[in-house]
CSV table of C-alpha atoms in Angstrom, one decimal:
chain,number,residue,atom,x,y,z
A,1,MET,CA,60.4,-61.4,-41.9
A,2,LYS,CA,62.1,-61.5,-38.4
A,3,LEU,CA,60.1,-61.2,-35.1
A,4,SER,CA,61.6,-57.8,-34.8
A,5,GLN,CA,60.8,-56.5,-38.0
A,6,GLN,CA,56.9,-58.0,-37.8
A,7,ALA,CA,56.7,-55.7,-34.1
A,8,GLU,CA,58.4,-52.7,-36.3
A,9,VAL,CA,55.2,-53.2,-38.7
A,10,ALA,CA,53.3,-53.8,-35.7
A,11,LEU,CA,54.0,-51.0,-34.4
A,12,SER,CA,54.2,-48.7,-37.8
A,13,GLU,CA,50.6,-49.7,-38.1
A,14,PHE,CA,49.7,-49.1,-34.3
A,15,PHE,CA,50.9,-45.4,-34.6
A,16,ASP,CA,49.0,-44.6,-38.0
A,17,GLY,CA,46.3,-45.9,-37.2
A,18,HIS,CA,46.0,-44.3,-34.4
A,19,PRO,CA,44.0,-41.2,-34.2
A,20,VAL,CA,45.8,-39.4,-31.5
A,21,ALA,CA,49.1,-37.5,-33.6
A,22,THR,CA,52.0,-39.4,-31.9
A,23,PHE,CA,55.6,-39.5,-32.9
A,24,ALA,CA,58.4,-41.7,-31.0
A,25,ILE,CA,62.5,-41.3,-31.3
A,26,ASN,CA,65.3,-43.7,-30.4
A,27,ARG,CA,68.4,-42.7,-27.9
A,28,HIS,CA,69.9,-40.8,-29.9
A,29,HIS,CA,66.9,-38.8,-30.7
A,30,VAL,CA,66.4,-40.0,-34.1
A,31,ILE,CA,62.6,-39.6,-35.5
A,32,THR,CA,62.0,-43.3,-35.6
A,33,HIS,CA,57.6,-43.1,-36.3
A,34,TRP,CA,55.8,-40.1,-37.0
A,35,ASN,CA,52.1,-41.2,-37.6
A,36,ARG,CA,49.6,-39.1,-40.0
A,37,ALA,CA,47.5,-37.8,-37.8
A,38,CYS,CA,50.7,-36.4,-36.5
A,39,GLU,CA,51.4,-35.3,-40.5
A,40,GLN,CA,47.8,-33.6,-40.0
A,41,LEU,CA,48.4,-31.9,-37.3
A,42,LEU,CA,51.6,-30.4,-37.5
A,43,GLY,CA,51.7,-29.9,-41.6
A,44,TRP,CA,55.0,-31.5,-41.6
A,45,THR,CA,55.5,-35.1,-43.1
A,46,ARG,CA,56.6,-38.2,-42.1
A,47,ALA,CA,58.9,-38.7,-45.5
A,48,CYS,CA,60.5,-35.1,-43.9
A,49,MET,CA,61.2,-36.2,-40.7
A,50,VAL,CA,61.6,-40.4,-39.5
A,51,GLY,CA,65.6,-39.9,-39.4
A,52,THR,CA,66.0,-36.8,-38.5
A,53,ARG,CA,66.4,-35.4,-35.4
A,54,ASN,CA,64.3,-32.7,-36.1
A,55,GLN,CA,60.9,-33.6,-34.2
A,56,TRP,CA,61.6,-29.1,-33.2
A,57,GLN,CA,60.8,-27.9,-36.0
A,58,PRO,CA,57.3,-27.6,-36.3
A,59,PHE,CA,56.7,-26.0,-33.0
A,60,TYR,CA,59.8,-23.9,-32.7
A,61,ILE,CA,62.2,-21.4,-34.9
A,62,LYS,CA,65.2,-22.9,-33.0
A,63,GLU,CA,66.7,-25.7,-32.3
A,64,ARG,CA,64.9,-27.0,-28.7
A,65,PRO,CA,64.7,-30.1,-27.0
A,66,LEU,CA,61.2,-31.6,-26.1
A,67,LEU,CA,59.9,-33.3,-23.4
A,68,SER,CA,61.0,-36.5,-25.3
A,69,ASP,CA,64.2,-35.3,-25.4
A,70,LEU,CA,65.0,-34.4,-22.3
A,71,ILE,CA,63.4,-38.1,-20.8
A,72,VAL,CA,65.9,-39.6,-23.4
A,73,ASP,CA,68.1,-37.7,-21.2
A,74,GLY,CA,67.1,-38.7,-18.4
A,75,ASP,CA,67.2,-34.4,-17.4
A,76,ASP,CA,65.3,-34.4,-14.0
A,77,ASN,CA,64.9,-31.0,-14.3
A,78,ILE,CA,61.8,-30.3,-17.0
A,79,ALA,CA,60.2,-27.8,-15.3
A,80,ALA,CA,63.4,-25.6,-16.1
A,81,HIS,CA,63.2,-26.0,-19.7
A,82,TYR,CA,59.1,-25.3,-19.6
A,83,PRO,CA,58.5,-23.2,-16.3
A,84,GLY,CA,55.2,-23.2,-15.5
A,85,HIS,CA,54.1,-25.5,-18.2
A,86,SER,CA,55.2,-29.1,-17.4
A,87,GLN,CA,53.9,-31.7,-14.3
A,88,ARG,CA,54.5,-35.1,-13.9
A,89,SER,CA,52.3,-37.5,-15.1
A,90,THR,CA,49.9,-39.0,-13.0
A,91,LEU,CA,48.9,-41.8,-14.8
A,92,ILE,CA,52.3,-43.0,-16.7
A,93,PRO,CA,55.7,-43.4,-14.1
A,94,GLY,CA,58.2,-41.3,-15.8
A,95,ALA,CA,55.9,-39.4,-18.1
A,96,TYR,CA,55.6,-35.5,-18.6
A,97,GLU,CA,52.8,-33.2,-19.8
A,98,SER,CA,52.8,-30.0,-20.6
A,99,GLU,CA,50.7,-27.7,-22.8
A,100,ASP,CA,51.8,-24.1,-24.4
A,101,PHE,CA,50.5,-22.3,-27.1
A,102,PHE,CA,52.5,-22.4,-31.2
A,103,PRO,CA,52.1,-19.7,-33.1
A,104,ASN,CA,54.2,-21.5,-36.0
A,105,ILE,CA,51.2,-24.5,-36.0
A,106,GLY,CA,48.7,-22.9,-38.6
A,107,ALA,CA,48.0,-19.8,-39.5
A,108,SER,CA,47.0,-18.2,-36.6
A,109,GLY,CA,48.9,-20.9,-34.1
A,110,HIS,CA,47.3,-23.5,-32.1
A,111,TRP,CA,47.5,-24.5,-28.2
A,112,LEU,CA,48.8,-27.9,-27.7
A,113,HIS,CA,48.7,-30.8,-24.6
A,114,PHE,CA,51.2,-33.2,-25.4
A,115,THR,CA,52.3,-36.9,-23.1
A,116,ALA,CA,55.8,-37.7,-23.3
A,117,ALA,CA,56.5,-41.2,-21.8
A,118,PRO,CA,59.6,-43.2,-21.5
A,119,LEU,CA,60.3,-46.5,-24.4
A,120,ARG,CA,62.2,-49.6,-21.9
A,121,ASP,CA,64.1,-52.0,-23.0
A,122,ALA,CA,63.5,-55.5,-21.4
A,123,GLU,CA,65.8,-54.8,-19.1
A,124,GLY,CA,64.2,-51.6,-18.1
A,125,ASN,CA,67.0,-48.7,-19.6
A,126,ILE,CA,65.3,-46.0,-21.4
A,127,VAL,CA,65.8,-46.8,-25.5
A,128,GLY,CA,63.8,-44.0,-26.5
A,129,ALA,CA,60.4,-41.6,-26.0
A,130,ILE,CA,57.1,-41.1,-27.3
A,131,GLU,CA,55.2,-38.4,-27.6
A,132,THR,CA,51.7,-37.6,-27.7
A,133,LEU,CA,49.8,-34.6,-28.8
A,134,ARG,CA,46.5,-33.1,-28.6
A,135,ASP,CA,45.2,-30.0,-29.9
A,136,VAL,CA,43.6,-28.3,-27.1
A,137,THR,CA,43.5,-24.7,-29.4
A,138,GLU,CA,38.9,-24.9,-29.1
A,139,ARG,CA,39.3,-25.4,-25.0
A,140,ARG,CA,41.9,-22.9,-24.7
A,141,VAL,CA,39.7,-20.2,-26.9
A,142,ALA,CA,36.8,-21.1,-24.9
A,143,GLU,CA,38.6,-21.0,-21.6
A,144,ASN,CA,40.0,-17.4,-23.1
A,145,ALA,CA,37.0,-16.2,-23.7
A,146,LEU,CA,35.2,-17.3,-20.6
A,147,ARG,CA,37.6,-15.7,-18.6
A,148,LYS,CA,37.1,-12.5,-20.9
A,149,ALA,CA,33.4,-13.0,-19.8
A,150,LYS,CA,34.1,-13.8,-16.2
A,151,ASP,CA,36.9,-10.4,-16.1
A,152,ASN,CA,34.2,-8.7,-17.9
A,153,LEU,CA,31.5,-9.9,-15.6
A,154,GLU,CA,33.3,-8.6,-12.6
A,155,HIS,CA,34.0,-5.4,-14.0
A,156,ILE,CA,30.1,-5.3,-14.7
A,157,VAL,CA,29.7,-5.8,-11.3
A,158,GLU,CA,32.7,-3.6,-9.9
A,159,LYS,CA,31.2,-0.9,-12.2
A,160,ARG,CA,27.2,-1.8,-10.9
A,161,THR,CA,28.6,-2.3,-7.3
A,162,GLY,CA,30.3,1.2,-7.4
A,163,GLN,CA,26.5,2.1,-9.2
A,164,LEU,CA,24.9,0.7,-6.4
A,165,ALA,CA,27.1,2.5,-3.9
A,166,GLN,CA,26.3,5.2,-5.3
A,167,ALA,CA,22.4,4.8,-5.1
A,168,ASN,CA,22.8,3.4,-1.8
A,169,ASP,CA,24.4,7.1,-0.9
A,170,LYS,CA,21.6,9.0,-2.6
A,171,LEU,CA,19.4,6.5,-1.5
A,172,GLU,CA,20.8,7.6,2.3
A,173,ASP,CA,21.1,11.4,1.0
A,174,ASP,CA,17.1,11.3,-0.4
A,175,ILE,CA,16.1,9.3,3.1
A,176,ARG,CA,18.0,11.6,5.3
A,177,GLN,CA,16.6,14.8,3.3
A,178,LEU,CA,12.8,13.2,3.5
A,179,THR,CA,13.0,12.9,7.3
A,180,GLU,CA,14.1,16.3,7.2
A,181,LEU,CA,11.0,17.5,4.6
A,182,ASN,CA,9.1,14.7,7.0
A,183,ASP,CA,10.5,17.0,10.3
A,184,LEU,CA,9.6,20.0,8.4
A,185,LEU,CA,6.2,18.9,7.2
A,186,SER,CA,5.3,17.9,10.6
A,187,THR,CA,6.1,21.4,12.0
A,188,ALA,CA,4.7,23.0,9.0
A,189,GLN,CA,1.2,21.1,10.0
A,190,GLN,CA,1.4,21.9,14.2
A,191,GLN,CA,1.0,25.2,13.2
A,192,LEU,CA,-1.3,25.0,10.6
A,193,VAL,CA,-2.8,23.4,13.1
A,194,GLN,CA,-2.1,26.0,15.6
A,195,ALA,CA,-3.0,28.6,13.2
A,196,GLU,CA,-6.6,27.5,12.1
A,197,LYS,CA,-7.1,27.8,16.3
A,198,MET,CA,-6.2,31.1,16.0
A,199,ALA,CA,-8.2,31.3,13.3
A,200,SER,CA,-11.5,30.1,15.1
A,201,ILE,CA,-10.4,31.9,18.1
A,202,GLY,CA,-10.3,35.3,16.5
A,203,GLN,CA,-13.5,34.4,14.4
A,204,LEU,CA,-15.5,33.2,17.8
A,205,ALA,CA,-13.6,36.6,19.8
A,206,ALA,CA,-16.8,38.4,19.3
A,207,GLY,CA,-18.8,36.0,20.7
A,208,VAL,CA,-16.5,34.8,24.3
A,209,ALA,CA,-16.0,38.4,24.9
A,210,HIS,CA,-19.8,39.2,24.7
A,211,GLU,CA,-20.1,35.5,26.5
A,212,ILE,CA,-17.3,37.3,29.1
A,213,ASN,CA,-19.0,40.5,29.3
A,214,ASN,CA,-22.7,39.1,30.3
A,215,PRO,CA,-21.5,37.8,33.9
A,216,ILE,CA,-19.1,40.9,34.3
A,217,GLY,CA,-22.5,43.3,33.3
A,218,TYR,CA,-24.7,41.5,35.9
A,219,ILE,CA,-21.9,41.2,38.4
A,220,PHE,CA,-20.8,44.4,37.9
A,221,SER,CA,-24.4,45.6,38.8
A,222,ASN,CA,-24.5,43.4,41.3
A,223,VAL,CA,-21.8,44.6,43.1
A,224,GLY,CA,-23.3,48.6,42.9
A,225,THR,CA,-26.3,47.2,44.2
A,226,LEU,CA,-24.3,45.3,47.4
A,227,GLN,CA,-22.6,48.4,47.8
A,228,ASN,CA,-26.1,50.1,48.2
A,229,TYR,CA,-27.4,47.7,50.3
A,230,LEU,CA,-24.5,47.9,52.5
A,231,GLU,CA,-24.3,51.7,53.1
A,232,GLN,CA,-28.1,51.7,54.3
A,233,LEU,CA,-27.2,48.9,56.3
A,234,PHE,CA,-25.0,51.2,57.9
A,235,ASP,CA,-27.0,54.1,57.9
A,236,MET,CA,-29.5,51.4,60.4
A,237,LEU,CA,-26.6,50.5,62.3
A,238,SER,CA,-25.7,53.7,62.8
A,239,ALA,CA,-29.1,54.5,64.2
A,240,TYR,CA,-28.8,51.7,66.4
A,241,GLN,CA,-25.5,52.9,67.8
A,242,GLU,CA,-27.8,56.5,68.6
A,243,ALA,CA,-30.3,54.7,70.1
A,244,GLU,CA,-28.5,53.0,72.6
A,245,ALA,CA,-28.4,55.6,75.4
A,246,SER,CA,-32.2,56.0,75.0
A,247,ILE,CA,-33.9,53.5,73.5
A,248,ALA,CA,-36.5,53.7,76.1
A,249,GLN,CA,-38.0,57.3,74.4
A,250,PRO,CA,-40.4,56.4,72.1
A,251,ALA,CA,-39.6,58.9,69.3
A,252,VAL,CA,-36.3,56.8,68.7
A,253,THR,CA,-38.1,53.5,68.6
A,254,ALA,CA,-40.9,55.0,66.4
A,255,ARG,CA,-38.0,56.0,64.1
A,256,LEU,CA,-36.0,53.3,64.1
A,257,ARG,CA,-39.2,51.5,63.2
A,258,ALA,CA,-40.0,53.6,60.3
A,259,MET,CA,-36.0,53.2,58.8
A,260,ARG,CA,-36.4,49.5,59.1
A,261,GLU,CA,-39.7,49.4,57.8
A,262,ARG,CA,-38.4,51.6,54.5
A,263,ILE,CA,-34.8,50.0,53.7
A,264,ASP,CA,-37.0,46.4,54.3
A,265,LEU,CA,-34.4,44.8,56.8
A,266,ASP,CA,-35.5,41.5,56.1
A,267,PHE,CA,-35.5,41.7,52.5
A,268,LEU,CA,-31.5,42.9,52.5
A,269,ARG,CA,-31.1,40.0,54.9
A,270,GLN,CA,-32.0,37.1,52.0
A,271,ASP,CA,-30.9,39.0,49.1
A,272,ILE,CA,-27.6,39.7,49.8
A,273,PRO,CA,-27.0,35.9,50.0
A,274,ALA,CA,-28.7,35.0,46.7
A,275,LEU,CA,-26.8,38.2,44.8
A,276,MET,CA,-23.3,37.0,46.0
A,277,ARG,CA,-24.2,34.0,44.8
A,278,GLU,CA,-25.4,34.6,41.9
A,279,SER,CA,-21.8,37.1,41.1
A,280,ARG,CA,-19.8,34.1,42.6
A,281,GLU,CA,-22.0,31.9,39.4
A,282,GLY,CA,-21.2,34.6,37.6
A,283,ILE,CA,-17.4,34.5,38.2
A,284,VAL,CA,-16.7,30.5,38.0
A,285,ARG,CA,-18.8,31.2,34.3
A,286,VAL,CA,-15.6,33.5,33.1
A,287,ARG,CA,-13.6,31.5,34.7
A,288,HIS,CA,-14.7,28.2,32.8
A,289,ILE,CA,-14.9,30.6,29.7
A,290,VAL,CA,-11.2,31.3,30.0
A,291,GLU,CA,-10.1,28.5,31.0
A,292,ASP,CA,-11.4,26.7,28.0
A,293,LEU,CA,-10.5,29.5,25.8
A,294,LYS,CA,-6.7,29.2,27.2
A,295,ASP,CA,-6.7,25.5,26.4
A,296,PHE,CA,-8.1,25.7,23.0
A,297,SER,CA,-5.5,27.8,22.0
A,298,ARG,CA,-2.4,26.5,23.2
A,299,ALA,CA,0.1,24.5,21.5
A,300,ASP,CA,-0.1,20.8,21.9
A,301,ALA,CA,2.6,19.7,19.9
A,302,SER,CA,4.2,18.5,23.0
A,303,GLN,CA,1.6,16.9,24.2
A,304,ASP,CA,1.7,13.6,25.2
A,305,TRP,CA,-1.2,10.5,24.6
A,306,SER,CA,-3.6,10.1,27.4
A,307,ARG,CA,-7.3,8.4,28.2
A,308,ALA,CA,-9.5,11.4,27.9
A,309,ASP,CA,-13.7,11.5,28.7
A,310,LEU,CA,-15.2,12.3,24.7
A,311,HIS,CA,-17.9,14.1,26.9
A,312,HIS,CA,-15.9,16.4,29.0
A,313,GLY,CA,-14.0,17.9,25.6
A,314,ILE,CA,-17.2,18.2,23.8
A,315,ASP,CA,-18.9,20.3,26.9
A,316,SER,CA,-15.8,22.5,26.7
A,317,THR,CA,-15.4,23.1,23.0
A,318,LEU,CA,-19.3,24.0,22.9
A,319,ASN,CA,-18.3,26.5,26.0
A,320,ILE,CA,-16.0,28.1,23.5
A,321,VAL,CA,-18.3,28.0,20.3
A,322,ALA,CA,-21.9,29.3,22.5
A,323,ASN,CA,-22.3,32.4,21.0
A,324,GLU,CA,-21.3,31.5,17.2
A,325,VAL,CA,-24.6,28.5,17.7
A,326,LYS,CA,-27.0,29.6,20.3
A,327,TYR,CA,-28.0,31.9,17.4
A,328,ARG,CA,-28.4,29.8,15.0
A,329,ALA,CA,-29.3,26.7,16.3
A,330,ASP,CA,-30.4,24.8,19.3
A,331,VAL,CA,-27.9,22.1,20.3
A,332,VAL,CA,-29.1,18.3,21.5
A,333,LYS,CA,-26.0,16.0,23.4
A,334,ALA,CA,-27.0,12.9,23.4
A,335,TYR,CA,-24.1,11.0,25.0
A,336,GLY,CA,-24.5,7.0,25.0
A,337,ASP,CA,-22.6,5.4,27.5
A,338,ILE,CA,-19.2,5.7,25.9
A,339,PRO,CA,-15.7,4.7,27.9
A,340,GLN,CA,-12.6,7.1,28.3
A,341,ILE,CA,-10.5,6.9,24.9
A,342,GLU,CA,-6.4,6.7,23.8
A,343,CYS,CA,-5.7,10.5,22.2
A,344,LEU,CA,-4.4,13.6,22.1
A,345,PRO,CA,-7.2,15.3,23.9
A,346,LEU,CA,-6.6,19.3,22.8
A,347,GLN,CA,-6.2,17.6,19.1
A,348,ILE,CA,-9.7,16.0,19.4
A,349,ASN,CA,-11.3,19.3,20.8
A,350,GLN,CA,-10.3,20.9,17.4
A,351,VAL,CA,-12.1,18.4,15.3
A,352,VAL,CA,-15.5,19.1,17.4
A,353,LEU,CA,-14.6,23.0,17.5
A,354,ASN,CA,-14.5,22.5,13.6
A,355,LEU,CA,-17.9,20.5,13.1
A,356,VAL,CA,-19.5,22.2,15.2
A,357,VAL,CA,-18.5,25.9,13.9
A,358,ASN,CA,-19.3,24.3,10.0
A,359,ALA,CA,-22.7,22.9,11.1
A,360,ALA,CA,-23.6,26.1,12.7
A,361,GLN,CA,-22.9,28.1,9.7
A,362,ALA,CA,-24.7,25.6,7.1
A,363,MET,CA,-27.9,27.2,8.6
A,364,GLY,CA,-30.3,28.8,6.4
A,365,PRO,CA,-32.1,32.1,7.7
A,366,GLU,CA,-34.4,29.7,9.9
A,367,ARG,CA,-33.3,28.5,13.5
A,368,GLY,CA,-31.6,24.8,13.2
A,369,MET,CA,-30.8,21.9,15.1
A,370,ILE,CA,-27.0,20.6,16.3
A,371,THR,CA,-27.3,17.5,17.6
A,372,LEU,CA,-24.2,15.8,18.8
A,373,ARG,CA,-24.8,11.9,19.5
A,374,THR,CA,-21.6,9.2,20.9
A,375,GLY,CA,-21.9,5.5,21.3
A,376,MET,CA,-20.3,2.8,20.0
A,377,ALA,CA,-19.4,1.3,17.2
A,378,ASP,CA,-18.4,-1.6,18.0
A,379,PRO,CA,-15.9,-2.8,21.2
A,380,ASP,CA,-13.0,-0.8,19.9
A,381,THR,CA,-14.8,1.6,18.6
A,382,VAL,CA,-16.1,4.8,19.3
A,383,ARG,CA,-18.8,6.6,17.4
A,384,LEU,CA,-19.1,10.5,17.8
A,385,GLU,CA,-22.2,12.3,15.0
A,386,VAL,CA,-22.4,16.0,14.5
A,387,GLU,CA,-25.4,16.4,12.7
A,388,ASP,CA,-26.9,19.7,11.6
A,389,THR,CA,-30.8,21.1,9.9
A,390,GLY,CA,-28.9,22.7,7.3
A,391,HIS,CA,-29.1,23.1,3.9
A,392,GLY,CA,-26.5,19.9,3.3
A,393,ILE,CA,-23.2,19.3,0.8
A,394,ALA,CA,-24.0,19.9,-3.2
A,395,PRO,CA,-23.1,16.4,-4.5
A,396,ASP,CA,-20.1,17.8,-6.6
A,397,THR,CA,-18.6,20.4,-3.7
A,398,LEU,CA,-18.5,16.4,-1.3
A,399,THR,CA,-15.2,15.3,-3.1
A,400,ARG,CA,-13.4,17.9,-2.2
A,401,ILE,CA,-14.4,18.9,1.5
A,402,PHE,CA,-11.3,17.6,2.9
A,403,ASP,CA,-9.0,19.3,0.2
A,404,PRO,CA,-6.3,21.7,2.3
A,405,PHE,CA,-7.7,25.7,1.5
A,406,PHE,CA,-10.9,24.7,0.2
A,407,THR,CA,-14.3,26.4,1.2
A,408,THR,CA,-17.0,27.8,-0.3
A,409,LYS,CA,-17.6,30.1,1.8
A,410,ALA,CA,-16.6,34.1,1.3
A,411,VAL,CA,-13.6,35.6,1.3
A,412,GLY,CA,-12.5,36.3,4.6
A,413,LYS,CA,-15.2,34.0,5.9
A,414,GLY,CA,-12.6,30.5,6.1
A,415,THR,CA,-9.9,29.3,6.0
A,416,GLY,CA,-10.9,26.3,4.6
A,417,LEU,CA,-8.6,24.1,6.2
A,418,GLY,CA,-11.2,23.5,9.4
A,419,LEU,CA,-12.3,19.9,7.4
A,420,SER,CA,-9.1,19.3,6.0
A,421,LEU,CA,-7.1,19.1,9.6
A,422,ALA,CA,-10.3,17.4,11.3
A,423,TYR,CA,-9.5,14.2,8.9
A,424,GLY,CA,-5.6,14.4,9.1
A,425,ILE,CA,-6.2,14.6,13.0
A,426,VAL,CA,-8.7,11.7,13.0
A,427,LYS,CA,-6.1,9.4,10.5
A,428,LYS,CA,-3.4,10.2,13.0
A,429,HIS,CA,-5.4,8.5,15.5
A,430,GLY,CA,-6.2,5.5,13.9
A,431,GLY,CA,-10.3,6.5,12.7
A,432,ARG,CA,-11.8,7.7,10.0
A,433,ILE,CA,-14.6,10.2,8.9
A,434,GLU,CA,-17.7,9.8,6.7
A,435,VAL,CA,-20.5,11.9,6.1
A,436,ASP,CA,-24.3,11.5,5.4
A,437,THR,CA,-25.5,14.5,3.3
A,438,GLU,CA,-28.5,15.6,1.2
A,439,LEU,CA,-29.5,18.7,-0.2
A,440,GLY,CA,-32.2,20.7,2.3
A,441,ARG,CA,-32.4,17.8,4.7
A,442,GLY,CA,-28.6,18.8,6.4
A,443,THR,CA,-25.3,17.0,7.5
A,444,CYS,CA,-24.1,14.0,9.3
A,445,PHE,CA,-20.7,14.2,9.9
A,446,ARG,CA,-19.5,10.3,11.7
A,447,VAL,CA,-16.3,10.3,13.2
A,448,LEU,CA,-15.1,6.9,14.1
A,449,LEU,CA,-12.5,6.3,16.6
A,450,PRO,CA,-10.2,3.4,18.1
A,451,VAL,CA,-10.6,2.9,22.2
A,452,ARG,CA,-6.4,2.5,22.1
A,453,HIS,CA,-4.4,3.6,20.1
A,454,THR,CA,-0.9,1.8,18.4
A,455,GLU,CA,2.4,2.0,17.7
A,456,GLU,CA,2.4,2.9,14.3
A,457,GLN,CA,-0.4,5.8,15.8
A,458,LEU,CA,2.8,7.0,17.8
């Protein structure tokens, strides 16, 4: 066998044993090799293809050049024949690669990646071309599925983003509505506090009027007496004026002496200043009552946090509720050494008033005792206790005493807001209320307030 024949046989054996579908053409575009892998992939036998120029047939409906044909022709414009599908090989000089879908191959078509390279003789002349084909259908299907999944995911993400944007808009709208509701709630709370104040004032109005009427009564009485004294003094002075010209006459002297003894001029000189002092004290007391009542009834929505003397607030509040308490209990003040606290003073006064009035109303038929006790619970907390010797709180009621509008009093005797508002005010100040009670022994409300407020409380 000649050397060329041996080489041909070896090349044929190489083609047939190669697992990649491969065929070769000569410079006349005639198929010289068509291996078994090519037969299996394309469905065309070697007998049908070798020796023909029908290499296009497995791929296209009508004749058109393949990459190998273009390489044999030396066509440099391969991109025009395979637009967007071809590129130069980075591994083999003069070779090209392409990838495309071929619907004629198999039952539902195949994606093929094919590479064509020139075959050269010893002088480097192109004497043919070899083309390899790889089935990349599974990869393409996977890529398409991945791309579809990606598109679906992008669509889902876009849709979800739109939903989140809508949810965010709705959330912002809800926040705005909640802010408005919070403002309304805050306003309503302030109105409830003021309404409770007005209710308390209405409840205490008769007692306050009685407290004011007492000093006014003796002021009027003293003024009447003073007027009578002054009339007598004026009479005395007139008598002295008449006696100036005849003071040496014994009869006139005797009459003046008798008048002075009758009106007791020395007593008048002592009693008139005392009456004036008593009247001044009564007027001052009326002024304090009116000022405390005015301060208590004032709307405190715009009040600022400030340092306040808790004892002063308690005394002022006790002045307001004096008539409500004095017929039911004795008030004992056991003040400890405490610093001023940062608070809303008028609101703390409201807490004291509600607790004291409740303590007074908790008394039985016998006169009791209300003790207001202050001290330090710890270095940063002030303790205020309002303890009574009343009938105590039943266990089934104890859990509800801070509920709004809950009351055990008869209709028209209470609003059910006193302890609820006191609880809310103490919470607003960052404090807490504790209750110790026993039926038949009395109740102690313990209010714990921080000495300094925090930014959250503002």
